[in-house]
Coordinates of C-alpha atoms and ligand atoms in Angstrom, one line a residue:
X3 CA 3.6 -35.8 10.9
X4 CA 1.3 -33.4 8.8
X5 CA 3.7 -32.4 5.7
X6 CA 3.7 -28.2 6.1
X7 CA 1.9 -27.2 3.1
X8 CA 2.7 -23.6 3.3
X9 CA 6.6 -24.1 4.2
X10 CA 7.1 -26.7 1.3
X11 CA 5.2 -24.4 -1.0
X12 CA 7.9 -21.0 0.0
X13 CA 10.4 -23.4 -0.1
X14 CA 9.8 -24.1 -3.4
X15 CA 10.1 -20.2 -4.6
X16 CA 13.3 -19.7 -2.5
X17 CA 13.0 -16.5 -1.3
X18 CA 15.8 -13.8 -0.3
X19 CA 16.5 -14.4 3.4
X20 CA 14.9 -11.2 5.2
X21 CA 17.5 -11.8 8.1
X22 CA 20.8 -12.9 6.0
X23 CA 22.5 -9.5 4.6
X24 CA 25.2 -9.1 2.4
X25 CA 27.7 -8.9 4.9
X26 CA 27.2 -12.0 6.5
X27 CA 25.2 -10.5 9.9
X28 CA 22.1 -12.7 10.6
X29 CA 19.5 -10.1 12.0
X30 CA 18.3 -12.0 14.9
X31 CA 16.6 -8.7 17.2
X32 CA 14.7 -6.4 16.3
X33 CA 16.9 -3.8 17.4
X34 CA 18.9 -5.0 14.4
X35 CA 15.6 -5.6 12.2
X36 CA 15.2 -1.8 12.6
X37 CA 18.9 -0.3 12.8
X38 CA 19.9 -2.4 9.9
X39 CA 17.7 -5.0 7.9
X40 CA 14.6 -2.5 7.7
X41 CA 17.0 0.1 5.8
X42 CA 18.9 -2.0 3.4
X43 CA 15.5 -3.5 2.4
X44 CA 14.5 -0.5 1.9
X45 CA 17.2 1.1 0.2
X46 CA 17.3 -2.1 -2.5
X47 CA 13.1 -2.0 -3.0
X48 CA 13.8 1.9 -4.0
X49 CA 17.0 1.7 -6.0
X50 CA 15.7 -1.9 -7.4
X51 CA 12.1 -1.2 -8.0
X52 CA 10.2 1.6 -7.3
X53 CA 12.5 4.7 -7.2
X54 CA 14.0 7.1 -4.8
X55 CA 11.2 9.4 -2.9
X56 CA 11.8 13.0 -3.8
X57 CA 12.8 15.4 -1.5
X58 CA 10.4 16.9 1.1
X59 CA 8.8 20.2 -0.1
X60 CA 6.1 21.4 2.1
X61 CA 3.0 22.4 0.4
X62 CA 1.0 25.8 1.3
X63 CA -2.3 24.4 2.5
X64 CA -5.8 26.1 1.9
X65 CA -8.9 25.0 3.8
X66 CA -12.8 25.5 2.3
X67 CA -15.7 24.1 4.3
X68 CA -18.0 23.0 1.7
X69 CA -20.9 21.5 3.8
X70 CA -22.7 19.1 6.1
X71 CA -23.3 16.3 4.1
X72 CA -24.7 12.2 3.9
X73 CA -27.8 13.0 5.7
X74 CA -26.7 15.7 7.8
X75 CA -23.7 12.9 9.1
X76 CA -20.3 14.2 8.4
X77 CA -18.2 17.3 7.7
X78 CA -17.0 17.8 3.7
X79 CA -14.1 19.8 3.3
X80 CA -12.3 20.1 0.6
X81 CA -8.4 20.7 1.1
X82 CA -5.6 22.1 -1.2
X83 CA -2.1 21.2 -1.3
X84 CA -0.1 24.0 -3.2
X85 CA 3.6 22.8 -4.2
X86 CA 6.4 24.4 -5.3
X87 CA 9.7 24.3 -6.3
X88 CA 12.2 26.5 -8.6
X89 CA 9.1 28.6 -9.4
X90 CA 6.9 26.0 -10.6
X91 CA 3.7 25.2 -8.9
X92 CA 1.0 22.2 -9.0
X93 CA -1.8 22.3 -6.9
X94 CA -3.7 18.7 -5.6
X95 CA -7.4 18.9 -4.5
X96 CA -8.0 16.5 -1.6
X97 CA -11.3 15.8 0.1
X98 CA -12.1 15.5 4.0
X99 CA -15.2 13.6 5.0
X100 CA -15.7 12.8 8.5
X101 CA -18.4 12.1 11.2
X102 CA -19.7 15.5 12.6
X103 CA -19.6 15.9 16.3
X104 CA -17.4 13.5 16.9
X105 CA -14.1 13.1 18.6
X106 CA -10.6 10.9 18.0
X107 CA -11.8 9.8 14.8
X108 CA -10.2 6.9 13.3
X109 CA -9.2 8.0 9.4
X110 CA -8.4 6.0 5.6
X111 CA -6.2 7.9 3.4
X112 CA -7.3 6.4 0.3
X113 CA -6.0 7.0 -2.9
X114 CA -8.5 6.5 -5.8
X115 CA -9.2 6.3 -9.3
X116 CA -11.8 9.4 -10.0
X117 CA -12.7 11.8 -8.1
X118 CA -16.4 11.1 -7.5
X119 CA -17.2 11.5 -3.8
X120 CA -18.8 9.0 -3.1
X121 CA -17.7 6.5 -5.8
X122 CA -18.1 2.6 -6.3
X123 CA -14.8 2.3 -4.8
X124 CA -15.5 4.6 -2.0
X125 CA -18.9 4.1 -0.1
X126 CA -18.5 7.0 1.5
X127 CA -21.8 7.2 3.5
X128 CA -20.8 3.6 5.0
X129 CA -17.8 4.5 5.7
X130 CA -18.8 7.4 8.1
X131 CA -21.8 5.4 9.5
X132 CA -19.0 2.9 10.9
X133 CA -17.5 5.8 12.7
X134 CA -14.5 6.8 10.5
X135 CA -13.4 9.6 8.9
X136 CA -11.8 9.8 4.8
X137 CA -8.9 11.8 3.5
X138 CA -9.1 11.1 0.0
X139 CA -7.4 12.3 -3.9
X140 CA -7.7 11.4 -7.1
X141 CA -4.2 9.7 -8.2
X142 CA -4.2 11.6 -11.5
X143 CA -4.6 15.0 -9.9
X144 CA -0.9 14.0 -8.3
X145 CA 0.6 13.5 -11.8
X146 CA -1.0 11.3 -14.9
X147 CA -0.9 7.6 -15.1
X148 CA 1.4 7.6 -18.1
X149 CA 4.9 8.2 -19.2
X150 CA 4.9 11.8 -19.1
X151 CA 6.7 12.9 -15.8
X152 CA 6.8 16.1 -16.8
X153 CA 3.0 16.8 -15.4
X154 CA 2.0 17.4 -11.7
X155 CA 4.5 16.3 -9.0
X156 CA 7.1 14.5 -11.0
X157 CA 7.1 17.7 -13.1
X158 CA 8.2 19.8 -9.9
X159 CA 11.2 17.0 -9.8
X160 CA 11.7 15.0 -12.8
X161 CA 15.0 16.7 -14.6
X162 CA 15.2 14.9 -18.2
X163 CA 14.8 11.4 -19.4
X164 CA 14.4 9.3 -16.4
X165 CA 17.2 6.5 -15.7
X166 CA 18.5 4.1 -13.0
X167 CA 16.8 4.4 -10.0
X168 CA 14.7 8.0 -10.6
X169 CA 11.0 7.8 -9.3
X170 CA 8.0 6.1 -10.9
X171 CA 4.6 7.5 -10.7
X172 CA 4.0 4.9 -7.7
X173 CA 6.6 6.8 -6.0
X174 CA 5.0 10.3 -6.8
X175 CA 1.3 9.1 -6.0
X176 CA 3.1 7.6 -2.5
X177 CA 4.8 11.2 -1.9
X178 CA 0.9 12.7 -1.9
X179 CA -0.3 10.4 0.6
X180 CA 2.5 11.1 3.4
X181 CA 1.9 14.5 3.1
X182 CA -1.3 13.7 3.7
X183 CA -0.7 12.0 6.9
X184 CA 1.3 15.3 7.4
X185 CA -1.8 17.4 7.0
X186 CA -3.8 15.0 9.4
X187 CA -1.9 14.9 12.1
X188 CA -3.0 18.7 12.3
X189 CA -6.3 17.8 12.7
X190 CA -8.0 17.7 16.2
X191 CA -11.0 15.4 15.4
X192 CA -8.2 12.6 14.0
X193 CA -6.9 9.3 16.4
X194 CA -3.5 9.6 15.2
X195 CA -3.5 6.3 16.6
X196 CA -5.4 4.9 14.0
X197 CA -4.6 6.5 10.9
X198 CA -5.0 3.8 7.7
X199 CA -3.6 4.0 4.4
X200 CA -5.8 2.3 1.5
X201 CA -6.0 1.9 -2.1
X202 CA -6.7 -0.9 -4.6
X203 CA -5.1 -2.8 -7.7
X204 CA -2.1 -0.3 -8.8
X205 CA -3.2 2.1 -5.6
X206 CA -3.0 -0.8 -3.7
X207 CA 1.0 -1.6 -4.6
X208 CA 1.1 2.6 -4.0
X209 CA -0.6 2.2 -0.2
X210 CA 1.5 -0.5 0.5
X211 CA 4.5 1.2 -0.5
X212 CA 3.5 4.3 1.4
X213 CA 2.6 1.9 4.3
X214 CA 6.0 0.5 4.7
X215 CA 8.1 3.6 4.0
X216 CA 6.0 5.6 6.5
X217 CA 5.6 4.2 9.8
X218 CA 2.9 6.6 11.1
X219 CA 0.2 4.8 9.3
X220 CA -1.0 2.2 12.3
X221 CA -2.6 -0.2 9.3
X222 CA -1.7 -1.1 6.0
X223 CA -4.6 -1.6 3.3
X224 CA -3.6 -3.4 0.1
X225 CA -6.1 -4.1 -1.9
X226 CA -6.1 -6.7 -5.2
X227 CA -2.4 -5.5 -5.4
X228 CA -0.8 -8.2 -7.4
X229 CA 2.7 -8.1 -9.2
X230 CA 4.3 -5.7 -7.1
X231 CA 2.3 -5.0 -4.6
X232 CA 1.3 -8.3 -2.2
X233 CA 2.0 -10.9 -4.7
X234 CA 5.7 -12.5 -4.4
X235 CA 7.3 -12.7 -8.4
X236 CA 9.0 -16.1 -7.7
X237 CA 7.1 -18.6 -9.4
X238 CA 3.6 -17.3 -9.6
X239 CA 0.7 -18.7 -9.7
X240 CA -0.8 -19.6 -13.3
X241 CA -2.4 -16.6 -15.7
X242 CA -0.8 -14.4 -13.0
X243 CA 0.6 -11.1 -14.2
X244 CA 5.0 -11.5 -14.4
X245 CA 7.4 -8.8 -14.2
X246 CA 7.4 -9.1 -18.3
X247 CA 3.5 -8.1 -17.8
X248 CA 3.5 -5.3 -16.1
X249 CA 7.0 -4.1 -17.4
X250 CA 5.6 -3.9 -21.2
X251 CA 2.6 -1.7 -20.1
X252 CA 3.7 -0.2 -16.9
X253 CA 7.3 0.4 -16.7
X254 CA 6.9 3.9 -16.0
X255 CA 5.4 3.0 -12.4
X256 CA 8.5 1.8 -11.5
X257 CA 12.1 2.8 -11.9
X258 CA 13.3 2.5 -15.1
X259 CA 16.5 -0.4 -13.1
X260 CA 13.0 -2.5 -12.8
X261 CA 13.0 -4.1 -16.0
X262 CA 16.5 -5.3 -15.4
X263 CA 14.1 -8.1 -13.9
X264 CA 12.6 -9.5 -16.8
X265 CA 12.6 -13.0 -16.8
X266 CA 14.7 -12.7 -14.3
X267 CA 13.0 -13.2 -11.2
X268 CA 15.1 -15.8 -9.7
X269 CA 18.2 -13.4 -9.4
X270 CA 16.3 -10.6 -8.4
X271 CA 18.1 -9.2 -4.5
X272 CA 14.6 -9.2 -3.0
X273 CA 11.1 -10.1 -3.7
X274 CA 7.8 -8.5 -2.7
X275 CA 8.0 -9.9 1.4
X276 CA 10.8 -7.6 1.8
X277 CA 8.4 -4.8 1.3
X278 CA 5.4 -6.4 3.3
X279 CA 8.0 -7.1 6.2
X280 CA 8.0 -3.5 6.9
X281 CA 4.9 -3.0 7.8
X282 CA 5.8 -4.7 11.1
X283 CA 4.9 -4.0 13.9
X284 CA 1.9 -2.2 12.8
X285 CA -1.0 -4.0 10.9
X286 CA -1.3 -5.0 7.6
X287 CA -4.6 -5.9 5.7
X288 CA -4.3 -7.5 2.8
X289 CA -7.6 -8.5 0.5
X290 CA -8.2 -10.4 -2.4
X291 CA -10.7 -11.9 -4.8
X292 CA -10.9 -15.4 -5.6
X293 CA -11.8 -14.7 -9.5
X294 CA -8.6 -11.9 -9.8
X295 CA -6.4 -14.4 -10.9
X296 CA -3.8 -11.8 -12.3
X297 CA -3.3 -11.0 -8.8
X298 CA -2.0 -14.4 -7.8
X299 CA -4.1 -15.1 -4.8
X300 CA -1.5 -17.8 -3.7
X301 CA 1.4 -15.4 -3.9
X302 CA 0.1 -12.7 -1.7
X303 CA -1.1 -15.2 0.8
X304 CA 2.5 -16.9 0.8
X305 CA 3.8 -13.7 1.1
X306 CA 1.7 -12.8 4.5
X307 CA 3.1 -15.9 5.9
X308 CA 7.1 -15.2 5.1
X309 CA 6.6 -11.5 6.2
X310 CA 5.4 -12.9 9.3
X311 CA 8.8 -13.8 10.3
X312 CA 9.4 -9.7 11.1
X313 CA 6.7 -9.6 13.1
X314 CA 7.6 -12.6 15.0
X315 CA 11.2 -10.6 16.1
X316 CA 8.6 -8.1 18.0
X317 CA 7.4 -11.5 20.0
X318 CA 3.9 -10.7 17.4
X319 CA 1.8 -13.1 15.7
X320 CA 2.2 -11.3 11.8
X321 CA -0.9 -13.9 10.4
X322 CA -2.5 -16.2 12.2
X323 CA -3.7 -18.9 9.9
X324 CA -4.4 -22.7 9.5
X325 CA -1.8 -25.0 8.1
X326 CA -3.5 -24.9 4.2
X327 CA -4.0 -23.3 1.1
X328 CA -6.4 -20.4 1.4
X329 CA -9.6 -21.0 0.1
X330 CA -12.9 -18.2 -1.2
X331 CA -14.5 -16.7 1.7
X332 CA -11.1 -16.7 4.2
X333 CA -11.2 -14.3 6.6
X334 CA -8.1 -14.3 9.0
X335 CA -8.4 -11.5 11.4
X336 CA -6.5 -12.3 14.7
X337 CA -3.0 -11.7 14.2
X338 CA -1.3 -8.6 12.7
X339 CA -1.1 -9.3 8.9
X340 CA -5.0 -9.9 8.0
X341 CA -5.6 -11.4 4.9
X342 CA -9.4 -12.2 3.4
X343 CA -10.1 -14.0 0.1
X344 CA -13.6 -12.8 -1.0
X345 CA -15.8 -14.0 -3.6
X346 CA -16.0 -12.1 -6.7
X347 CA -13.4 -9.9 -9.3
X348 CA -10.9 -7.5 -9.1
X349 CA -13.0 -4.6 -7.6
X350 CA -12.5 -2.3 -4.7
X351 CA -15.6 -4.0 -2.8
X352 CA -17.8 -2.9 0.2
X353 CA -16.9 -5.9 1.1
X354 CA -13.3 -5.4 1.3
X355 CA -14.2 -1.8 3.1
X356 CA -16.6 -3.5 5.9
X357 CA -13.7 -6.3 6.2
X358 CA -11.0 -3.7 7.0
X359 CA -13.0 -1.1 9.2
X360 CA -14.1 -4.6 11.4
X361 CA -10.4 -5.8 12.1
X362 CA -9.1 -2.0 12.7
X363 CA -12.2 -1.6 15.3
X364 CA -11.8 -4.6 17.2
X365 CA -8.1 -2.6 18.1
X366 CA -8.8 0.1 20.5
Ligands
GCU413 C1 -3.5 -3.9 -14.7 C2 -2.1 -4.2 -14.2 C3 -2.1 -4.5 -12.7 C4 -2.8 -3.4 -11.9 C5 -4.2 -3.1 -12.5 C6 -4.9 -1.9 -11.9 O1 -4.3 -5.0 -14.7 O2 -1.6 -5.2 -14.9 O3 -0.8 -4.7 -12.2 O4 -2.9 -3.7 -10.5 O5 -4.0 -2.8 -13.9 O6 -4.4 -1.1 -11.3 O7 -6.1 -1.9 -12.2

């Protein structure tokens, strides 16, 4: 009998059961998958990792039509999100771009870099001409990508010196994208039925995040995520980026229990499947470069097949791959976890765009 590549290669990293918890239940349904594995994993990821999500304020919302734009194409509007709380205010530019005349719209919140409209990550013109719509920010208009939470969102929250399980600034940048969806759903021209989330590299661990905590987004996009994002810690992959990595550059993305983890990935309560795994039943689209080593292109996909297991207790397919390793040019798009393996680097491609808008077309 053909030796199981992929099974001998999880086995090897000895992942956290996603059906055994701590009080000895086996989840079996997925009745119980959703009364009562989905929230512990859940509740560890946040307390463990990432941080506990603020509590909901919700923002004044003012509209400005700026134009028809691409060629006459699409509507541009730009949106503004006004928080507050205890007096304190930050405001968050966001920008709507979608096909004009045009009905049930299929929609990517993606979280980006700059703001440029349209910018290398962010073909916008493409984008429309394939019949969707974009609800985009700029990540540092939500608070700064450093240590200072006392800017932007986690300013409205953050009390002190931050300790245990208080937010990082994935957290944060996640908060802006649900209330996002919240905004959207508003919106006549949007399917609600097909509303994406999307972002790449650290926006990609921040759309998966936002993906599995928020079950109104109908696909997933994760981007060149990596350590913490798609890429399982347990024995990675070499000249991939370790806890230790991203902890001495990056701790304040994560909750300041994180670095607990150190070096100390084999006693860790969870690993990074028990945040793909709830993404299920919806879609999750996860791409990749073959030259990104740091994001441990064997880990994510080994990953996509052990989160499977989730979508399985729905009687779904989760991926649908062949028995191997993946190899550079990989495109799985039949089951419910998609996963492509592109040439190139690190890079929020057009590529990885055309990819993504192909597999959420061919579901109507
Ligand atoms: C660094 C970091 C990665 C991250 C990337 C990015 O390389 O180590 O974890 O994904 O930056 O966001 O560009």
């Amino acid at each position: 009998m053909k030796r199981d590549i992929l099974q001998s290669e999880l086995k090897k990293r000895n992942l956290p059961n996603l059906f055994q918890m701590p009080d000895g239940q086996v989840i079996q349904t997925k009745e119980e998958w959703e009364n009562k594995a989905r929230l512990y994993w859940r509740e560890v990821l946040l307390k463990e990792e990432y941080g506990q999500v603020p509590s909901l304020i919700t923002p004044k919302i003012a509209l400005e039509t700026k134009a028809i734009d691409f060629a006459g194409k699409a509507k541009w509007e730009t949106v503004s999100f006004t928080f507050e709380k205890n007096g304190n205010t930050h405001v968050i530019p966001t920008q709507l771009i979608f096909p004009k005349n045009k009905t049930n719209i299929p929609f990517f919140i993606y979280i980006n870099f700059r703001k440029d409209i349209p910018d290398r990550y962010l073909p916008v013109e493409e984008i429309i001409d394939n019949g969707f719509g974009i609800f985009t920010v700029c990540y540092e208009d939500i608070t700064t990508d450093n240590a200072d939470f006392s800017n932007g969102l986690a300013g409205l929250f953050q009390q002190g010196e931050r300790q245990g399980s208080d937010a990082g600034k994935i957290v944060y940048w996640s908060y802006m994208l649900s209330r996002m969806m919240d905004y959207l759903l508003t919106r006549s021209e949007v399917d609600k039925d097909r509303i994406s989330v999307a972002g790449h590299s650290r926006l990609g661990k921040t759309s998966l995040l936002t993906g599995a905590l928020d079950e109104r987004f109908a696909f997933v996009c994760s981007n060149n995520s990596g350590c913490s994002g798609v890429a399982l810690a347990r024995s990675r992959s070499e000249g991939a980026e370790s806890i230790r990595d991203i902890c001495r550059q990056f701790s304040y993305w994560f909750c300041p229990n994180y670095t607990k983890y150190i070096d100390k990935e084999n006693a860790m309560p969870f690993d990074q499947h028990c945040l793909l795994s709830l993404v299920a039943p919806r879609k999750a689209c996860v791409g990749t470069a073959i030259e990104d080593i740091w994001c441990d292109n064997l880990n994510q996909f080994l990953n996509c097949v052990e989160s499977s297991k989730a979508w399985l207790l729905y009687g779904k397919k989760g991926l649908k791959a062949p028995n191997r390793l993946p190899i550079c040019g990989d495109e799985f798009l039949e089951g419910d976890v998609y996963f492509h393996l592109r040439k190139g680097t690190h890079y929020h491609s057009r590529t990885d765009w055309l990819i993504y808008m192909k597999a959420i077309k061919e579901q109507v």
